[in-house]
Amino acid sequence: AQTVTQSQPEMSVQEAETVTLSCTYDTSESDYYLFWYKQPPSRQMILVIRQEAYKQQNATENRFSVNFQKAAKSFSLKISDSQLGDAAMYFCAYRSARNTNAGKSTFGDGTTLTVKP
Amino acid sequence: EPEVTQTPSHQVTQMGQEVILRCVPISNHLYFYWYRQILGQKVEFLVSFYNNEISEKSEIFDDQFSVERPDGSNFTLKIRSTKLEDSAMYFCASPRGLNTEAFFGQGTRLTVV
């Protein structure tokens, strides 16, 4: 079974600075997807960024980028120019690409990000 | 308009009562998933549903839980006899296709008293 580990329960960053959230995972599969979700106080799950395992290029979405190290099974999220609205719980998630297991995601414990003005 | 809509947004129920949580996708989705998040804890997989059948379920998804797609559009999660420990946020998620990310509904906050 796949596992996802977020070793930082809490992180803080000064507004306008950069912060990196860590995520490692364990799997025996070679084809899969990785995601970062943002959960603000409203508790809605918002997809931040997605990475396909077969792609070597790291995904980027505006101020959000990932450092995907497949061999190390590491998938960190970098938030640049942090804004107050970035304050939330962030979850790393894994999803197999196998058709027989499509869609089910395994989540990490989450990292609470605080942004200081 | 959100890709997946859940109703109700918040439900309070007495222990032992049955509750039905609803999920409606904006377009024709074939795959559905229910997740549960107890306050302050991680998001946990409950069940996946494809082609009107359960394709996978977790240990949490015991006999008190059931899912169905009664009319081809709504997707429901029923908890037959709620317990205090069922209090949580319940999320429905659904992708447009097999190789796309799942859109999460806004969640239903269930409080069992």
JSON list of C-alpha atoms in Angstrom, two decimals:
[
{"chain": "A", "resi": 1, "resn": "ALA", "atom": "CA", "xyz": [0.00, 0.00, 0.00]},
{"chain": "A", "resi": 2, "resn": "GLN", "atom": "CA", "xyz": [1.11, 3.48, -0.74]},
{"chain": "A", "resi": 3, "resn": "THR", "atom": "CA", "xyz": [1.93, 5.90, 2.04]},
{"chain": "A", "resi": 4, "resn": "VAL", "atom": "CA", "xyz": [2.44, 9.64, 2.02]},
{"chain": "A", "resi": 5, "resn": "THR", "atom": "CA", "xyz": [4.44, 11.42, 4.69]},
{"chain": "A", "resi": 6, "resn": "GLN", "atom": "CA", "xyz": [4.50, 15.12, 5.47]},
{"chain": "A", "resi": 7, "resn": "SER", "atom": "CA", "xyz": [7.10, 15.60, 8.15]},
{"chain": "A", "resi": 8, "resn": "GLN", "atom": "CA", "xyz": [6.28, 19.25, 8.92]},
{"chain": "A", "resi": 9, "resn": "PRO", "atom": "CA", "xyz": [3.04, 19.62, 10.90]},
{"chain": "A", "resi": 10, "resn": "GLU", "atom": "CA", "xyz": [3.45, 23.40, 10.90]},
{"chain": "A", "resi": 11, "resn": "MET", "atom": "CA", "xyz": [5.39, 25.93, 8.90]},
{"chain": "A", "resi": 12, "resn": "SER", "atom": "CA", "xyz": [5.47, 29.70, 8.89]},
{"chain": "A", "resi": 13, "resn": "VAL", "atom": "CA", "xyz": [6.71, 32.23, 6.39]},
{"chain": "A", "resi": 14, "resn": "GLN", "atom": "CA", "xyz": [6.98, 35.97, 6.18]},
{"chain": "A", "resi": 15, "resn": "GLU", "atom": "CA", "xyz": [4.79, 37.62, 3.62]},
{"chain": "A", "resi": 16, "resn": "ALA", "atom": "CA", "xyz": [6.56, 37.96, 0.23]},
{"chain": "A", "resi": 17, "resn": "GLU", "atom": "CA", "xyz": [9.13, 35.33, 1.12]},
{"chain": "A", "resi": 18, "resn": "THR", "atom": "CA", "xyz": [9.50, 31.76, -0.10]},
{"chain": "A", "resi": 19, "resn": "VAL", "atom": "CA", "xyz": [8.60, 28.59, 1.75]},
{"chain": "A", "resi": 20, "resn": "THR", "atom": "CA", "xyz": [9.00, 24.91, 0.90]},
{"chain": "A", "resi": 21, "resn": "LEU", "atom": "CA", "xyz": [6.72, 22.18, 2.16]},
{"chain": "A", "resi": 22, "resn": "SER", "atom": "CA", "xyz": [8.07, 18.64, 2.22]},
{"chain": "A", "resi": 23, "resn": "CYS", "atom": "CA", "xyz": [6.42, 15.42, 1.13]},
{"chain": "A", "resi": 24, "resn": "THR", "atom": "CA", "xyz": [7.74, 11.92, 0.69]},
{"chain": "A", "resi": 25, "resn": "TYR", "atom": "CA", "xyz": [5.86, 8.85, -0.45]},
{"chain": "A", "resi": 26, "resn": "ASP", "atom": "CA", "xyz": [6.34, 5.16, -0.72]},
{"chain": "A", "resi": 27, "resn": "THR", "atom": "CA", "xyz": [5.20, 3.10, -3.66]},
{"chain": "A", "resi": 28, "resn": "SER", "atom": "CA", "xyz": [6.27, 0.17, -5.78]},
{"chain": "A", "resi": 29, "resn": "GLU", "atom": "CA", "xyz": [4.51, 1.56, -8.83]},
{"chain": "A", "resi": 30, "resn": "SER", "atom": "CA", "xyz": [6.24, 3.43, -11.62]},
{"chain": "A", "resi": 31, "resn": "ASP", "atom": "CA", "xyz": [3.26, 5.32, -13.00]},
{"chain": "A", "resi": 32, "resn": "TYR", "atom": "CA", "xyz": [1.30, 7.60, -10.72]},
{"chain": "A", "resi": 33, "resn": "TYR", "atom": "CA", "xyz": [0.22, 11.16, -10.02]},
{"chain": "A", "resi": 34, "resn": "LEU", "atom": "CA", "xyz": [1.12, 13.46, -7.18]},
{"chain": "A", "resi": 35, "resn": "PHE", "atom": "CA", "xyz": [-0.90, 16.42, -6.01]},
{"chain": "A", "resi": 36, "resn": "TRP", "atom": "CA", "xyz": [-0.80, 19.28, -3.58]},
{"chain": "A", "resi": 37, "resn": "TYR", "atom": "CA", "xyz": [-4.13, 20.43, -2.19]},
{"chain": "A", "resi": 38, "resn": "LYS", "atom": "CA", "xyz": [-4.82, 23.56, -0.21]},
{"chain": "A", "resi": 39, "resn": "GLN", "atom": "CA", "xyz": [-7.45, 23.51, 2.53]},
{"chain": "A", "resi": 40, "resn": "PRO", "atom": "CA", "xyz": [-8.33, 26.96, 3.88]},
{"chain": "A", "resi": 41, "resn": "PRO", "atom": "CA", "xyz": [-10.43, 27.44, 7.05]},
{"chain": "A", "resi": 42, "resn": "SER", "atom": "CA", "xyz": [-13.56, 26.82, 4.96]},
{"chain": "A", "resi": 43, "resn": "ARG", "atom": "CA", "xyz": [-12.23, 23.24, 4.69]},
{"chain": "A", "resi": 44, "resn": "GLN", "atom": "CA", "xyz": [-12.78, 23.05, 0.95]},
{"chain": "A", "resi": 45, "resn": "MET", "atom": "CA", "xyz": [-10.11, 21.02, -0.86]},
{"chain": "A", "resi": 46, "resn": "ILE", "atom": "CA", "xyz": [-8.51, 23.09, -3.60]},
{"chain": "A", "resi": 47, "resn": "LEU", "atom": "CA", "xyz": [-6.09, 21.54, -6.08]},
{"chain": "A", "resi": 48, "resn": "VAL", "atom": "CA", "xyz": [-2.88, 23.59, -6.17]},
{"chain": "A", "resi": 49, "resn": "ILE", "atom": "CA", "xyz": [-0.67, 21.60, -8.49]},
{"chain": "A", "resi": 50, "resn": "ARG", "atom": "CA", "xyz": [-0.34, 18.20, -10.11]},
{"chain": "A", "resi": 51, "resn": "GLN", "atom": "CA", "xyz": [2.63, 16.17, -11.30]},
{"chain": "A", "resi": 52, "resn": "GLU", "atom": "CA", "xyz": [2.67, 13.10, -13.51]},
{"chain": "A", "resi": 53, "resn": "ALA", "atom": "CA", "xyz": [5.39, 10.66, -12.51]},
{"chain": "A", "resi": 54, "resn": "TYR", "atom": "CA", "xyz": [6.43, 10.01, -16.10]},
{"chain": "A", "resi": 55, "resn": "LYS", "atom": "CA", "xyz": [7.26, 13.68, -16.60]},
{"chain": "A", "resi": 56, "resn": "GLN", "atom": "CA", "xyz": [10.74, 14.74, -15.59]},
{"chain": "A", "resi": 57, "resn": "GLN", "atom": "CA", "xyz": [9.91, 18.42, -15.75]},
{"chain": "A", "resi": 58, "resn": "ASN", "atom": "CA", "xyz": [8.70, 19.88, -12.49]},
{"chain": "A", "resi": 59, "resn": "ALA", "atom": "CA", "xyz": [5.19, 21.30, -12.58]},
{"chain": "A", "resi": 60, "resn": "THR", "atom": "CA", "xyz": [4.63, 25.00, -11.97]},
{"chain": "A", "resi": 61, "resn": "GLU", "atom": "CA", "xyz": [1.49, 27.07, -11.44]},
{"chain": "A", "resi": 62, "resn": "ASN", "atom": "CA", "xyz": [2.22, 30.76, -11.07]},
{"chain": "A", "resi": 63, "resn": "ARG", "atom": "CA", "xyz": [3.84, 31.16, -7.64]},
{"chain": "A", "resi": 64, "resn": "PHE", "atom": "CA", "xyz": [3.63, 27.45, -6.89]},
{"chain": "A", "resi": 65, "resn": "SER", "atom": "CA", "xyz": [6.20, 24.95, -8.08]},
{"chain": "A", "resi": 66, "resn": "VAL", "atom": "CA", "xyz": [7.29, 21.48, -7.13]},
{"chain": "A", "resi": 67, "resn": "ASN", "atom": "CA", "xyz": [10.57, 19.69, -6.81]},
{"chain": "A", "resi": 68, "resn": "PHE", "atom": "CA", "xyz": [9.82, 16.15, -7.91]},
{"chain": "A", "resi": 69, "resn": "GLN", "atom": "CA", "xyz": [12.58, 13.64, -7.23]},
{"chain": "A", "resi": 70, "resn": "LYS", "atom": "CA", "xyz": [11.27, 10.30, -8.42]},
{"chain": "A", "resi": 71, "resn": "ALA", "atom": "CA", "xyz": [14.19, 8.20, -7.30]},
{"chain": "A", "resi": 72, "resn": "ALA", "atom": "CA", "xyz": [14.09, 9.70, -3.84]},
{"chain": "A", "resi": 73, "resn": "LYS", "atom": "CA", "xyz": [10.26, 9.58, -3.81]},
{"chain": "A", "resi": 74, "resn": "SER", "atom": "CA", "xyz": [10.14, 13.19, -2.81]},
{"chain": "A", "resi": 75, "resn": "PHE", "atom": "CA", "xyz": [7.63, 15.82, -3.88]},
{"chain": "A", "resi": 76, "resn": "SER", "atom": "CA", "xyz": [8.08, 19.21, -2.23]},
{"chain": "A", "resi": 77, "resn": "LEU", "atom": "CA", "xyz": [6.00, 22.33, -2.84]},
{"chain": "A", "resi": 78, "resn": "LYS", "atom": "CA", "xyz": [7.61, 25.74, -3.12]},
{"chain": "A", "resi": 79, "resn": "ILE", "atom": "CA", "xyz": [5.49, 28.82, -2.64]},
{"chain": "A", "resi": 80, "resn": "SER", "atom": "CA", "xyz": [7.17, 32.00, -3.85]},
{"chain": "A", "resi": 81, "resn": "ASP", "atom": "CA", "xyz": [6.22, 35.55, -2.88]},
{"chain": "A", "resi": 82, "resn": "SER", "atom": "CA", "xyz": [3.96, 34.22, -0.13]},
{"chain": "A", "resi": 83, "resn": "GLN", "atom": "CA", "xyz": [0.68, 36.02, 0.38]},
{"chain": "A", "resi": 84, "resn": "LEU", "atom": "CA", "xyz": [-1.64, 36.19, 3.36]},
{"chain": "A", "resi": 85, "resn": "GLY", "atom": "CA", "xyz": [-4.19, 34.21, 1.38]},
{"chain": "A", "resi": 86, "resn": "ASP", "atom": "CA", "xyz": [-1.77, 31.30, 1.15]},
{"chain": "A", "resi": 87, "resn": "ALA", "atom": "CA", "xyz": [-2.32, 30.56, 4.82]},
{"chain": "A", "resi": 88, "resn": "ALA", "atom": "CA", "xyz": [-4.01, 27.15, 4.96]},
{"chain": "A", "resi": 89, "resn": "MET", "atom": "CA", "xyz": [-3.47, 23.46, 5.54]},
{"chain": "A", "resi": 90, "resn": "TYR", "atom": "CA", "xyz": [-1.62, 21.85, 2.65]},
{"chain": "A", "resi": 91, "resn": "PHE", "atom": "CA", "xyz": [-1.99, 18.18, 1.81]},
{"chain": "A", "resi": 92, "resn": "CYS", "atom": "CA", "xyz": [0.24, 16.10, -0.39]},
{"chain": "A", "resi": 93, "resn": "ALA", "atom": "CA", "xyz": [-1.56, 13.26, -2.16]},
{"chain": "A", "resi": 94, "resn": "TYR", "atom": "CA", "xyz": [-0.68, 10.22, -4.25]},
{"chain": "A", "resi": 95, "resn": "ARG", "atom": "CA", "xyz": [-2.81, 8.53, -6.85]},
{"chain": "A", "resi": 96, "resn": "SER", "atom": "CA", "xyz": [-2.02, 5.42, -8.83]},
{"chain": "A", "resi": 97, "resn": "ALA", "atom": "CA", "xyz": [-2.30, 5.62, -12.60]},
{"chain": "A", "resi": 98, "resn": "ARG", "atom": "CA", "xyz": [-3.38, 2.01, -12.88]},
{"chain": "A", "resi": 99, "resn": "ASN", "atom": "CA", "xyz": [-6.82, 1.71, -14.43]},
{"chain": "A", "resi": 100, "resn": "THR", "atom": "CA", "xyz": [-7.97, -0.77, -11.85]},
{"chain": "A", "resi": 101, "resn": "ASN", "atom": "CA", "xyz": [-7.32, 1.68, -9.08]},
{"chain": "A", "resi": 102, "resn": "ALA", "atom": "CA", "xyz": [-8.24, 4.91, -10.78]},
{"chain": "A", "resi": 103, "resn": "GLY", "atom": "CA", "xyz": [-8.94, 7.93, -8.70]},
{"chain": "A", "resi": 104, "resn": "LYS", "atom": "CA", "xyz": [-8.42, 6.83, -5.12]},
{"chain": "A", "resi": 105, "resn": "SER", "atom": "CA", "xyz": [-5.94, 9.19, -3.50]},
{"chain": "A", "resi": 106, "resn": "THR", "atom": "CA", "xyz": [-3.80, 8.67, -0.44]},
{"chain": "A", "resi": 107, "resn": "PHE", "atom": "CA", "xyz": [-3.17, 11.80, 1.59]},
{"chain": "A", "resi": 108, "resn": "GLY", "atom": "CA", "xyz": [-0.45, 12.90, 3.95]},
{"chain": "A", "resi": 109, "resn": "ASP", "atom": "CA", "xyz": [-1.21, 14.28, 7.39]},
{"chain": "A", "resi": 110, "resn": "GLY", "atom": "CA", "xyz": [-1.01, 17.85, 6.19]},
{"chain": "A", "resi": 111, "resn": "THR", "atom": "CA", "xyz": [1.11, 20.90, 6.93]},
{"chain": "A", "resi": 112, "resn": "THR", "atom": "CA", "xyz": [-0.41, 24.02, 8.44]},
{"chain": "A", "resi": 113, "resn": "LEU", "atom": "CA", "xyz": [1.12, 27.09, 6.82]},
{"chain": "A", "resi": 114, "resn": "THR", "atom": "CA", "xyz": [1.01, 30.42, 8.61]},
{"chain": "A", "resi": 115, "resn": "VAL", "atom": "CA", "xyz": [1.87, 33.60, 6.71]},
{"chain": "A", "resi": 116, "resn": "LYS", "atom": "CA", "xyz": [3.10, 36.48, 8.84]},
{"chain": "A", "resi": 117, "resn": "PRO", "atom": "CA", "xyz": [2.44, 40.04, 7.68]},
{"chain": "B", "resi": 1, "resn": "GLU", "atom": "CA", "xyz": [-20.05, 26.85, -11.15]},
{"chain": "B", "resi": 2, "resn": "PRO", "atom": "CA", "xyz": [-18.25, 24.11, -9.20]},
{"chain": "B", "resi": 3, "resn": "GLU", "atom": "CA", "xyz": [-17.52, 20.82, -10.93]},
{"chain": "B", "resi": 4, "resn": "VAL", "atom": "CA", "xyz": [-18.93, 18.85, -8.01]},
{"chain": "B", "resi": 5, "resn": "THR", "atom": "CA", "xyz": [-21.62, 20.06, -5.62]},
{"chain": "B", "resi": 6, "resn": "GLN", "atom": "CA", "xyz": [-22.40, 18.52, -2.27]},
{"chain": "B", "resi": 7, "resn": "THR", "atom": "CA", "xyz": [-25.49, 18.91, -0.15]},
{"chain": "B", "resi": 8, "resn": "PRO", "atom": "CA", "xyz": [-26.12, 19.69, 2.59]},
{"chain": "B", "resi": 9, "resn": "SER", "atom": "CA", "xyz": [-23.14, 21.82, 3.55]},
{"chain": "B", "resi": 10, "resn": "HIS", "atom": "CA", "xyz": [-23.76, 21.12, 7.22]},
{"chain": "B", "resi": 11, "resn": "GLN", "atom": "CA", "xyz": [-25.92, 18.52, 8.91]},
{"chain": "B", "resi": 12, "resn": "VAL", "atom": "CA", "xyz": [-26.54, 17.96, 12.59]},
{"chain": "B", "resi": 13, "resn": "THR", "atom": "CA", "xyz": [-28.09, 14.65, 13.54]},
{"chain": "B", "resi": 14, "resn": "GLN", "atom": "CA", "xyz": [-28.79, 12.68, 16.65]},
{"chain": "B", "resi": 15, "resn": "MET", "atom": "CA", "xyz": [-26.85, 9.54, 17.37]},
{"chain": "B", "resi": 16, "resn": "GLY", "atom": "CA", "xyz": [-28.56, 6.52, 15.87]},
{"chain": "B", "resi": 17, "resn": "GLN", "atom": "CA", "xyz": [-30.26, 8.45, 13.10]},
{"chain": "B", "resi": 18, "resn": "GLU", "atom": "CA", "xyz": [-29.73, 7.83, 9.40]},
{"chain": "B", "resi": 19, "resn": "VAL", "atom": "CA", "xyz": [-28.18, 10.51, 7.22]},
{"chain": "B", "resi": 20, "resn": "ILE", "atom": "CA", "xyz": [-27.83, 10.80, 3.46]},
{"chain": "B", "resi": 21, "resn": "LEU", "atom": "CA", "xyz": [-25.14, 12.96, 1.95]},
{"chain": "B", "resi": 22, "resn": "ARG", "atom": "CA", "xyz": [-25.47, 13.96, -1.67]},
{"chain": "B", "resi": 23, "resn": "CYS", "atom": "CA", "xyz": [-23.02, 14.69, -4.46]},
{"chain": "B", "resi": 24, "resn": "VAL", "atom": "CA", "xyz": [-23.82, 15.99, -7.93]},
{"chain": "B", "resi": 25, "resn": "PRO", "atom": "CA", "xyz": [-21.28, 16.46, -10.72]},
{"chain": "B", "resi": 26, "resn": "ILE", "atom": "CA", "xyz": [-21.76, 19.19, -13.29]},
{"chain": "B", "resi": 27, "resn": "SER", "atom": "CA", "xyz": [-21.19, 16.85, -16.22]},
{"chain": "B", "resi": 28, "resn": "ASN", "atom": "CA", "xyz": [-21.19, 13.15, -16.90]},
{"chain": "B", "resi": 29, "resn": "HIS", "atom": "CA", "xyz": [-18.69, 11.71, -14.49]},
{"chain": "B", "resi": 30, "resn": "LEU", "atom": "CA", "xyz": [-18.27, 7.98, -14.13]},
{"chain": "B", "resi": 31, "resn": "TYR", "atom": "CA", "xyz": [-16.00, 7.75, -11.12]},
{"chain": "B", "resi": 32, "resn": "PHE", "atom": "CA", "xyz": [-16.92, 8.88, -7.63]},
{"chain": "B", "resi": 33, "resn": "TYR", "atom": "CA", "xyz": [-15.10, 8.79, -4.36]},
{"chain": "B", "resi": 34, "resn": "TRP", "atom": "CA", "xyz": [-16.04, 9.55, -0.80]},
{"chain": "B", "resi": 35, "resn": "TYR", "atom": "CA", "xyz": [-13.46, 10.73, 1.70]},
{"chain": "B", "resi": 36, "resn": "ARG", "atom": "CA", "xyz": [-13.76, 11.55, 5.36]},
{"chain": "B", "resi": 37, "resn": "GLN", "atom": "CA", "xyz": [-11.79, 14.08, 7.38]},
{"chain": "B", "resi": 38, "resn": "ILE", "atom": "CA", "xyz": [-12.17, 14.10, 11.13]},
{"chain": "B", "resi": 39, "resn": "LEU", "atom": "CA", "xyz": [-11.40, 17.58, 12.46]},
{"chain": "B", "resi": 40, "resn": "GLY", "atom": "CA", "xyz": [-7.67, 18.18, 12.56]},
{"chain": "B", "resi": 41, "resn": "GLN", "atom": "CA", "xyz": [-6.82, 14.87, 10.94]},
{"chain": "B", "resi": 42, "resn": "LYS", "atom": "CA", "xyz": [-5.90, 13.65, 7.50]},
{"chain": "B", "resi": 43, "resn": "VAL", "atom": "CA", "xyz": [-8.26, 12.99, 4.64]},
{"chain": "B", "resi": 44, "resn": "GLU", "atom": "CA", "xyz": [-9.17, 9.30, 4.59]},
{"chain": "B", "resi": 45, "resn": "PHE", "atom": "CA", "xyz": [-10.51, 7.28, 1.67]},
{"chain": "B", "resi": 46, "resn": "LEU", "atom": "CA", "xyz": [-13.87, 5.63, 2.24]},
{"chain": "B", "resi": 47, "resn": "VAL", "atom": "CA", "xyz": [-15.08, 4.18, -1.05]},
{"chain": "B", "resi": 48, "resn": "SER", "atom": "CA", "xyz": [-14.79, 4.42, -4.81]},
{"chain": "B", "resi": 49, "resn": "PHE", "atom": "CA", "xyz": [-17.68, 3.88, -7.17]},
{"chain": "B", "resi": 50, "resn": "TYR", "atom": "CA", "xyz": [-17.58, 3.18, -10.87]},
{"chain": "B", "resi": 51, "resn": "ASN", "atom": "CA", "xyz": [-20.24, 2.09, -13.30]},
{"chain": "B", "resi": 52, "resn": "ASN", "atom": "CA", "xyz": [-22.82, 1.81, -10.54]},
{"chain": "B", "resi": 53, "resn": "GLU", "atom": "CA", "xyz": [-20.69, -0.51, -8.46]},
{"chain": "B", "resi": 54, "resn": "ILE", "atom": "CA", "xyz": [-18.30, -0.16, -5.57]},
{"chain": "B", "resi": 55, "resn": "SER", "atom": "CA", "xyz": [-14.80, -0.69, -6.96]},
{"chain": "B", "resi": 56, "resn": "GLU", "atom": "CA", "xyz": [-12.90, -0.33, -3.73]},
{"chain": "B", "resi": 57, "resn": "LYS", "atom": "CA", "xyz": [-13.65, 0.38, -0.09]},
{"chain": "B", "resi": 58, "resn": "SER", "atom": "CA", "xyz": [-11.57, 1.00, 2.98]},
{"chain": "B", "resi": 59, "resn": "GLU", "atom": "CA", "xyz": [-11.76, -0.56, 6.43]},
{"chain": "B", "resi": 60, "resn": "ILE", "atom": "CA", "xyz": [-13.72, 2.47, 7.59]},
{"chain": "B", "resi": 61, "resn": "PHE", "atom": "CA", "xyz": [-16.51, 1.69, 5.13]},
{"chain": "B", "resi": 62, "resn": "ASP", "atom": "CA", "xyz": [-18.32, -0.91, 7.21]},
{"chain": "B", "resi": 63, "resn": "ASP", "atom": "CA", "xyz": [-21.89, -2.17, 7.08]},
{"chain": "B", "resi": 64, "resn": "GLN", "atom": "CA", "xyz": [-23.37, 1.08, 8.34]},
{"chain": "B", "resi": 65, "resn": "PHE", "atom": "CA", "xyz": [-22.23, 2.83, 5.17]},
{"chain": "B", "resi": 66, "resn": "SER", "atom": "CA", "xyz": [-23.70, 2.45, 1.70]},
{"chain": "B", "resi": 67, "resn": "VAL", "atom": "CA", "xyz": [-23.41, 4.32, -1.59]},
{"chain": "B", "resi": 68, "resn": "GLU", "atom": "CA", "xyz": [-25.64, 4.47, -4.60]},
{"chain": "B", "resi": 69, "resn": "ARG", "atom": "CA", "xyz": [-26.46, 6.45, -7.68]},
{"chain": "B", "resi": 70, "resn": "PRO", "atom": "CA", "xyz": [-30.22, 6.42, -7.56]},
{"chain": "B", "resi": 71, "resn": "ASP", "atom": "CA", "xyz": [-31.04, 8.47, -10.64]},
{"chain": "B", "resi": 72, "resn": "GLY", "atom": "CA", "xyz": [-27.92, 8.51, -12.80]},
{"chain": "B", "resi": 73, "resn": "SER", "atom": "CA", "xyz": [-26.78, 11.92, -11.63]},
{"chain": "B", "resi": 74, "resn": "ASN", "atom": "CA", "xyz": [-26.87, 12.16, -7.84]},
{"chain": "B", "resi": 75, "resn": "PHE", "atom": "CA", "xyz": [-24.38, 10.10, -5.92]},
{"chain": "B", "resi": 76, "resn": "THR", "atom": "CA", "xyz": [-25.23, 9.44, -2.28]},
{"chain": "B", "resi": 77, "resn": "LEU", "atom": "CA", "xyz": [-23.50, 8.25, 0.84]},
{"chain": "B", "resi": 78, "resn": "LYS", "atom": "CA", "xyz": [-25.80, 6.84, 3.50]},
{"chain": "B", "resi": 79, "resn": "ILE", "atom": "CA", "xyz": [-24.86, 6.28, 7.10]},
{"chain": "B", "resi": 80, "resn": "ARG", "atom": "CA", "xyz": [-27.52, 4.06, 8.63]},
{"chain": "B", "resi": 81, "resn": "SER", "atom": "CA", "xyz": [-27.09, 4.54, 12.35]},
{"chain": "B", "resi": 82, "resn": "THR", "atom": "CA", "xyz": [-24.79, 7.41, 13.10]},
{"chain": "B", "resi": 83, "resn": "LYS", "atom": "CA", "xyz": [-22.31, 7.34, 15.94]},
{"chain": "B", "resi": 84, "resn": "LEU", "atom": "CA", "xyz": [-20.56, 10.19, 17.66]},
{"chain": "B", "resi": 85, "resn": "GLU", "atom": "CA", "xyz": [-17.31, 9.25, 15.94]},
{"chain": "B", "resi": 86, "resn": "ASP", "atom": "CA", "xyz": [-18.92, 9.72, 12.54]},
{"chain": "B", "resi": 87, "resn": "SER", "atom": "CA", "xyz": [-18.72, 13.47, 13.10]},
{"chain": "B", "resi": 88, "resn": "ALA", "atom": "CA", "xyz": [-16.42, 14.68, 10.34]},
{"chain": "B", "resi": 89, "resn": "MET", "atom": "CA", "xyz": [-16.19, 16.47, 7.05]},
{"chain": "B", "resi": 90, "resn": "TYR", "atom": "CA", "xyz": [-17.26, 14.22, 4.20]},
{"chain": "B", "resi": 91, "resn": "PHE", "atom": "CA", "xyz": [-15.95, 14.98, 0.73]},
{"chain": "B", "resi": 92, "resn": "CYS", "atom": "CA", "xyz": [-17.17, 13.70, -2.57]},
{"chain": "B", "resi": 93, "resn": "ALA", "atom": "CA", "xyz": [-14.61, 13.73, -5.38]},
{"chain": "B", "resi": 94, "resn": "SER", "atom": "CA", "xyz": [-14.97, 12.94, -9.03]},
{"chain": "B", "resi": 95, "resn": "PRO", "atom": "CA", "xyz": [-12.71, 13.23, -12.08]},
{"chain": "B", "resi": 96, "resn": "ARG", "atom": "CA", "xyz": [-13.94, 13.95, -15.57]},
{"chain": "B", "resi": 97, "resn": "GLY", "atom": "CA", "xyz": [-11.94, 11.03, -16.84]},
{"chain": "B", "resi": 98, "resn": "LEU", "atom": "CA", "xyz": [-9.58, 8.31, -15.85]},
{"chain": "B", "resi": 99, "resn": "ASN", "atom": "CA", "xyz": [-6.38, 10.30, -16.16]},
{"chain": "B", "resi": 100, "resn": "THR", "atom": "CA", "xyz": [-7.47, 13.60, -14.75]},
{"chain": "B", "resi": 101, "resn": "GLU", "atom": "CA", "xyz": [-7.48, 14.92, -11.24]},
{"chain": "B", "resi": 102, "resn": "ALA", "atom": "CA", "xyz": [-10.54, 14.52, -9.10]},
{"chain": "B", "resi": 103, "resn": "PHE", "atom": "CA", "xyz": [-12.57, 17.61, -8.34]},
{"chain": "B", "resi": 104, "resn": "PHE", "atom": "CA", "xyz": [-13.59, 17.84, -4.74]},
{"chain": "B", "resi": 105, "resn": "GLY", "atom": "CA", "xyz": [-16.95, 19.09, -3.62]},
{"chain": "B", "resi": 106, "resn": "GLN", "atom": "CA", "xyz": [-17.06, 21.69, -0.91]},
{"chain": "B", "resi": 107, "resn": "GLY", "atom": "CA", "xyz": [-17.77, 18.99, 1.65]},
{"chain": "B", "resi": 108, "resn": "THR", "atom": "CA", "xyz": [-20.54, 18.21, 4.10]},
{"chain": "B", "resi": 109, "resn": "ARG", "atom": "CA", "xyz": [-19.82, 18.86, 7.75]},
{"chain": "B", "resi": 110, "resn": "LEU", "atom": "CA", "xyz": [-21.62, 16.15, 9.71]},
{"chain": "B", "resi": 111, "resn": "THR", "atom": "CA", "xyz": [-22.10, 16.66, 13.43]},
{"chain": "B", "resi": 112, "resn": "VAL", "atom": "CA", "xyz": [-23.53, 13.78, 15.45]},
{"chain": "B", "resi": 113, "resn": "VAL", "atom": "CA", "xyz": [-24.88, 14.74, 18.86]}
]
